[in-house]
XYZ file of C-alpha atoms in Angstrom:
367
model
C 50.585 19.883 -34.652
C 50.954 16.325 -35.362
C 49.169 13.947 -36.920
C 46.165 13.509 -35.628
C 42.579 11.734 -37.310
C 38.945 12.101 -36.428
C 37.541 8.056 -35.857
C 33.648 7.178 -36.648
C 32.414 4.241 -35.102
C 29.409 2.668 -35.866
C 28.581 0.275 -32.873
C 25.558 -2.783 -32.417
C 23.118 -1.839 -29.928
C 20.309 -3.404 -31.055
C 20.220 -7.419 -30.909
C 19.651 -9.371 -34.124
C 19.615 -13.465 -34.600
C 22.501 -13.632 -37.483
C 24.832 -11.527 -34.705
C 26.312 -12.545 -31.359
C 25.242 -9.775 -28.528
C 25.029 -6.118 -29.408
C 26.983 -3.849 -26.614
C 27.684 -1.024 -28.606
C 26.842 2.704 -27.904
C 25.200 3.703 -31.286
C 27.129 5.844 -33.086
C 30.580 7.905 -31.172
C 33.272 9.807 -31.988
C 36.706 9.874 -31.064
C 40.064 11.790 -32.196
C 43.273 9.677 -32.726
C 46.735 10.952 -31.888
C 48.786 9.039 -34.326
C 52.193 10.202 -32.394
C 51.018 8.910 -29.120
C 48.226 6.607 -30.223
C 46.390 8.528 -27.807
C 42.479 7.900 -28.512
C 39.610 10.108 -26.820
C 36.295 10.285 -27.151
C 34.411 13.263 -28.245
C 30.860 12.635 -29.060
C 28.520 9.984 -28.962
C 25.158 9.253 -30.164
C 23.292 6.032 -28.301
C 19.637 6.954 -29.727
C 20.579 5.644 -33.648
C 19.741 1.975 -34.102
C 22.292 -0.365 -34.943
C 24.356 2.048 -37.542
C 26.377 -1.237 -38.986
C 27.915 0.742 -41.903
C 28.513 4.503 -42.031
C 30.057 7.111 -44.198
C 31.931 10.543 -43.514
C 32.092 13.992 -45.791
C 35.481 14.613 -47.169
C 35.647 17.379 -44.480
C 34.412 15.004 -41.341
C 31.554 17.739 -40.545
C 28.800 15.385 -41.540
C 28.345 11.324 -41.097
C 25.617 9.269 -43.053
C 24.251 6.150 -40.592
C 22.321 2.770 -41.644
C 20.205 1.346 -39.170
C 20.047 -2.735 -40.061
C 17.615 -3.765 -37.738
C 16.141 -7.451 -38.510
C 12.720 -7.045 -38.865
C 11.956 -4.616 -40.816
C 11.143 -4.124 -44.256
C 12.956 -0.897 -44.541
C 16.155 0.023 -42.684
C 16.976 3.845 -42.089
C 19.585 6.370 -42.929
C 20.975 8.986 -40.719
C 22.522 12.476 -40.977
C 24.391 13.977 -38.385
C 25.819 17.053 -38.074
C 29.935 17.078 -36.176
C 30.634 20.284 -34.419
C 34.448 19.615 -34.099
C 34.620 23.034 -31.660
C 31.808 21.563 -29.722
C 32.853 18.092 -30.244
C 28.807 17.227 -30.552
C 27.012 15.319 -32.853
C 23.569 16.986 -34.185
C 20.309 15.412 -35.500
C 19.842 16.590 -39.273
C 17.112 13.830 -40.025
C 16.461 10.224 -41.023
C 15.461 8.874 -44.549
C 13.542 5.233 -44.886
C 16.013 3.084 -46.820
C 13.421 1.560 -49.223
C 14.990 -1.947 -48.294
C 15.537 -4.381 -45.283
C 18.903 -5.401 -43.859
C 20.683 -1.873 -44.908
C 24.454 -2.865 -45.637
C 26.224 -0.039 -47.187
C 26.590 3.316 -48.004
C 28.259 5.843 -49.957
C 29.059 9.980 -50.006
C 29.174 10.270 -54.156
C 32.559 11.301 -55.099
C 31.196 15.211 -55.364
C 29.385 15.434 -52.299
C 26.189 15.855 -53.748
C 24.713 12.185 -53.062
C 24.644 8.961 -50.935
C 24.435 5.718 -52.581
C 22.740 3.075 -50.207
C 23.097 -0.653 -50.564
C 20.309 -3.096 -49.182
C 21.587 -6.637 -48.544
C 17.531 -7.580 -48.095
C 15.890 -10.555 -46.508
C 13.089 -12.543 -47.739
C 10.313 -10.501 -49.318
C 8.044 -7.213 -49.027
C 8.017 -4.036 -48.768
C 9.929 -1.491 -51.258
C 12.888 -4.510 -51.584
C 14.730 -1.897 -53.714
C 18.718 -2.940 -53.666
C 20.348 0.405 -54.707
C 18.947 3.669 -53.722
C 20.459 6.985 -54.128
C 19.614 10.193 -52.001
C 20.483 13.948 -52.497
C 22.504 15.988 -49.900
C 21.331 19.481 -49.179
C 23.095 22.353 -48.160
C 23.188 21.883 -45.111
C 23.916 17.916 -44.971
C 20.461 16.642 -44.827
C 19.373 13.899 -46.920
C 16.355 14.497 -49.427
C 13.888 11.950 -49.754
C 15.400 8.987 -52.591
C 16.311 10.469 -55.797
C 16.021 6.730 -57.986
C 16.427 2.818 -56.924
C 16.786 -0.186 -58.301
C 15.927 -3.865 -57.748
C 18.357 -6.889 -58.931
C 17.291 -9.662 -59.456
C 18.693 -13.423 -59.349
C 19.939 -16.683 -57.378
C 23.299 -18.150 -56.893
C 24.413 -21.978 -56.121
C 24.354 -21.320 -52.548
C 21.187 -22.322 -51.633
C 21.092 -21.551 -48.027
C 22.931 -18.078 -48.733
C 22.342 -16.620 -52.405
C 18.435 -18.173 -52.055
C 17.769 -14.278 -53.725
C 19.402 -11.193 -54.880
C 21.514 -9.269 -51.435
C 23.116 -6.625 -52.501
C 25.969 -6.228 -50.319
C 28.080 -2.809 -51.054
C 27.610 0.055 -53.750
C 30.755 1.766 -54.323
C 31.342 5.171 -56.821
C 34.306 4.309 -59.263
C 37.101 7.023 -58.800
C 36.335 9.883 -61.013
C 33.035 9.343 -60.699
C 29.741 8.800 -62.515
C 29.993 5.405 -62.305
C 28.739 2.997 -59.747
C 30.106 -0.778 -58.531
C 27.030 -3.057 -56.435
C 28.234 -6.148 -55.545
C 25.636 -8.818 -54.904
C 26.591 -11.607 -52.950
C 23.402 -13.387 -53.746
C 24.112 -13.524 -57.496
C 27.902 -13.579 -57.930
C 27.887 -10.520 -59.660
C 29.388 -6.885 -60.131
C 26.965 -4.757 -61.281
C 27.798 -1.278 -63.060
C 25.433 1.888 -62.706
C 25.382 5.249 -64.305
C 25.212 7.878 -61.860
C 23.245 10.430 -63.562
C 23.002 14.026 -62.915
C 19.932 13.341 -60.935
C 20.222 10.681 -59.079
C 19.100 7.614 -61.127
C 21.053 4.464 -61.830
C 21.483 3.368 -65.716
C 22.717 -0.029 -65.904
C 25.724 -0.251 -67.787
C 27.335 -3.810 -67.462
C 27.057 -7.094 -65.320
C 30.311 -8.684 -64.546
C 30.437 -11.969 -63.062
C 32.576 -12.826 -59.716
C 33.259 -17.151 -59.540
C 29.856 -19.055 -59.307
C 29.217 -19.215 -55.392
C 32.336 -16.730 -54.266
C 29.884 -14.321 -52.718
C 31.060 -10.881 -53.719
C 30.826 -8.765 -50.513
C 33.063 -5.489 -50.543
C 34.690 -3.365 -53.650
C 38.092 -1.522 -53.105
C 39.677 0.998 -55.877
C 43.169 1.100 -56.775
C 44.265 4.496 -56.984
C 45.270 4.643 -60.584
C 41.491 4.113 -61.258
C 41.772 1.082 -63.083
C 42.089 -2.105 -60.943
C 38.868 -3.187 -58.455
C 39.536 -5.682 -55.804
C 36.606 -7.553 -54.723
C 36.154 -9.366 -51.205
C 34.117 -12.710 -51.511
C 32.573 -13.870 -48.325
C 31.574 -17.355 -49.358
C 34.692 -18.878 -50.515
C 37.211 -16.638 -48.919
C 38.692 -15.093 -51.641
C 40.614 -11.906 -52.908
C 39.741 -11.366 -56.515
C 41.052 -8.311 -58.306
C 39.741 -6.564 -61.653
C 40.302 -4.470 -64.935
C 37.725 -1.807 -65.269
C 36.759 -0.451 -68.837
C 35.543 3.337 -67.854
C 34.047 3.536 -70.959
C 31.394 0.403 -70.543
C 31.984 -0.309 -67.182
C 32.676 -4.115 -67.358
C 34.946 -5.646 -65.128
C 37.636 -8.218 -66.363
C 38.584 -10.796 -64.060
C 42.462 -10.650 -63.493
C 43.446 -13.139 -60.193
C 42.138 -14.616 -57.307
C 43.872 -16.059 -54.130
C 42.817 -17.373 -50.768
C 41.948 -14.900 -48.380
C 42.800 -17.637 -45.551
C 45.279 -20.631 -45.488
C 43.033 -23.691 -47.141
C 42.176 -25.304 -43.992
C 40.466 -22.217 -42.451
C 38.046 -21.850 -45.447
C 35.561 -24.035 -44.435
C 34.546 -21.758 -41.339
C 36.242 -18.438 -42.524
C 33.597 -15.810 -43.699
C 35.475 -12.721 -45.424
C 34.225 -9.416 -44.587
C 35.850 -6.046 -45.432
C 38.816 -4.682 -47.934
C 40.839 -1.807 -48.238
C 43.855 -0.700 -50.323
C 46.908 0.935 -48.974
C 47.019 4.706 -50.552
C 49.818 3.730 -52.782
C 47.863 1.217 -54.241
C 50.896 -1.319 -53.183
C 49.224 -3.433 -51.211
C 45.707 -4.821 -50.585
C 43.838 -5.759 -46.937
C 41.272 -8.500 -46.069
C 39.479 -9.190 -42.942
C 38.981 -12.787 -42.236
C 36.428 -13.553 -39.773
C 36.354 -17.510 -38.354
C 40.016 -17.162 -39.211
C 40.576 -13.671 -37.527
C 42.925 -12.359 -39.153
C 43.934 -9.963 -41.617
C 45.244 -10.674 -45.044
C 47.792 -9.023 -47.281
C 48.607 -8.694 -50.463
C 51.037 -6.943 -53.004
C 49.772 -5.721 -55.858
C 51.473 -5.594 -59.143
C 50.025 -2.415 -60.843
C 50.723 -4.040 -64.609
C 48.951 -7.206 -64.452
C 46.588 -6.600 -61.692
C 48.458 -9.942 -59.823
C 48.236 -10.606 -56.254
C 51.046 -11.971 -53.774
C 50.469 -12.951 -50.733
C 52.714 -11.530 -47.789
C 51.017 -12.953 -45.036
C 48.310 -13.500 -42.339
C 48.201 -11.427 -39.496
C 46.050 -11.933 -35.896
C 43.291 -9.119 -35.880
C 44.264 -8.588 -32.460
C 40.523 -9.895 -31.383
C 37.466 -11.746 -32.793
C 35.577 -11.095 -35.882
C 37.347 -8.882 -38.065
C 34.151 -7.152 -39.570
C 35.489 -3.741 -40.937
C 39.356 -2.040 -41.649
C 39.720 1.258 -42.317
C 43.463 2.619 -42.945
C 44.368 6.149 -41.897
C 44.986 8.557 -44.762
C 48.512 9.009 -44.515
C 48.885 5.283 -44.627
C 50.713 4.481 -41.120
C 48.227 3.041 -39.343
C 45.311 0.528 -40.059
C 42.248 0.073 -37.597
C 40.398 -3.397 -37.219
C 37.207 -3.527 -35.963
C 36.764 -6.919 -34.073
C 33.103 -7.033 -33.588
C 32.848 -9.712 -30.992
C 35.928 -8.871 -28.849
C 34.356 -5.351 -28.242
C 37.611 -3.959 -29.202
C 39.151 -1.821 -32.690
C 43.138 -3.095 -32.818
C 45.460 -0.529 -34.122
C 48.431 -1.275 -36.094
C 51.255 0.206 -37.879
C 51.971 -0.428 -41.377
C 55.259 -1.014 -43.105
C 54.856 1.013 -46.256
C 57.407 -0.989 -47.950
C 56.877 -4.478 -46.708
C 52.911 -4.206 -46.021
C 53.390 -5.616 -43.114
C 51.302 -5.140 -40.445
C 52.603 -4.833 -36.596
C 50.225 -4.685 -33.727
C 50.821 -1.742 -30.926
C 49.068 -3.010 -28.429
C 46.744 -0.104 -28.272
C 42.715 -0.380 -29.270
C 39.508 1.568 -29.130
C 37.883 -0.162 -26.234
C 33.545 -0.391 -27.632
C 30.733 -2.780 -27.812
C 30.265 -4.632 -31.020
C 32.147 -2.385 -33.385
C 31.001 -2.804 -36.668
C 32.417 0.417 -38.678
C 35.431 2.436 -38.483
C 35.702 5.917 -40.399
C 38.725 8.669 -40.700
C 38.278 12.359 -41.482
C 41.093 14.749 -40.497
C 41.324 16.445 -37.421
C 41.470 20.092 -38.097
């Protein structure tokens, strides 16, 4: 059998004023053949509202999708079981997110918890930034186990008027999670306790006005990479795994100088071998690639590659590292690239998944 993957895609199906249309069909599962580049749809759950971010269990048997709905004081997190044999998604349950504009989630390394980040707009409701849930034996979610609220502002009055937790990422080895806050220009490290509670360990500063969005981890467990949305930079940090402190190492422009004023960075991914970092640029509509010096954490630009569409919101690299997918939100297309493992360069295969407003894409091995 050749190299095949399950591809889980969240699409926008309910309008929001800060998005440009909603043409999706909820949560969709595909199978991708890495040899032929063929993609076939396996399952669809159209009833879920705006699954703008999702996580998948290591086995691919369960998926956890955020519902980000403008105007709600709380989003939702929904658990599904995916039956490979039947090719079907089965609803398990949902839980409130305890905050608005639910932006990101992650299954814990040990598979026992789900971590959720709420971007949050305005005031009112529970207004929690980060929430933990237990994952039961059947894959369903417990009610929230614990939550924390972050506070603060940044120099950009239009975007940093309050805390905006944009992602939560558990470190390699587990037991510690990093929250990137776009509103406060901070990376806050928490100890994830066995009972799900979060104990603050350290608050590390990103550049003022940078707008931290998503975090990616080097496989060595010591380097952390950050995509900054507001100033269009990619930054690297050294993680002290005892204290949780992140020490800045390097920062590089994510787009050419002439594009920075009209660009907003989105996602960041690291190749499985840790040699390259990839970031998505909305506005410049490109994927930036940087070579990583593992010893120093320094980043060297390889190139900027057209994303194959418009507004590349999310990226995913297959576990083998051979292919990179770009979810191009405003062109209704997930472009498929082949990746050169030696140079890091991307080549557009011309193949794509045609689906309305793709927001998030995740892989799991098929079979």
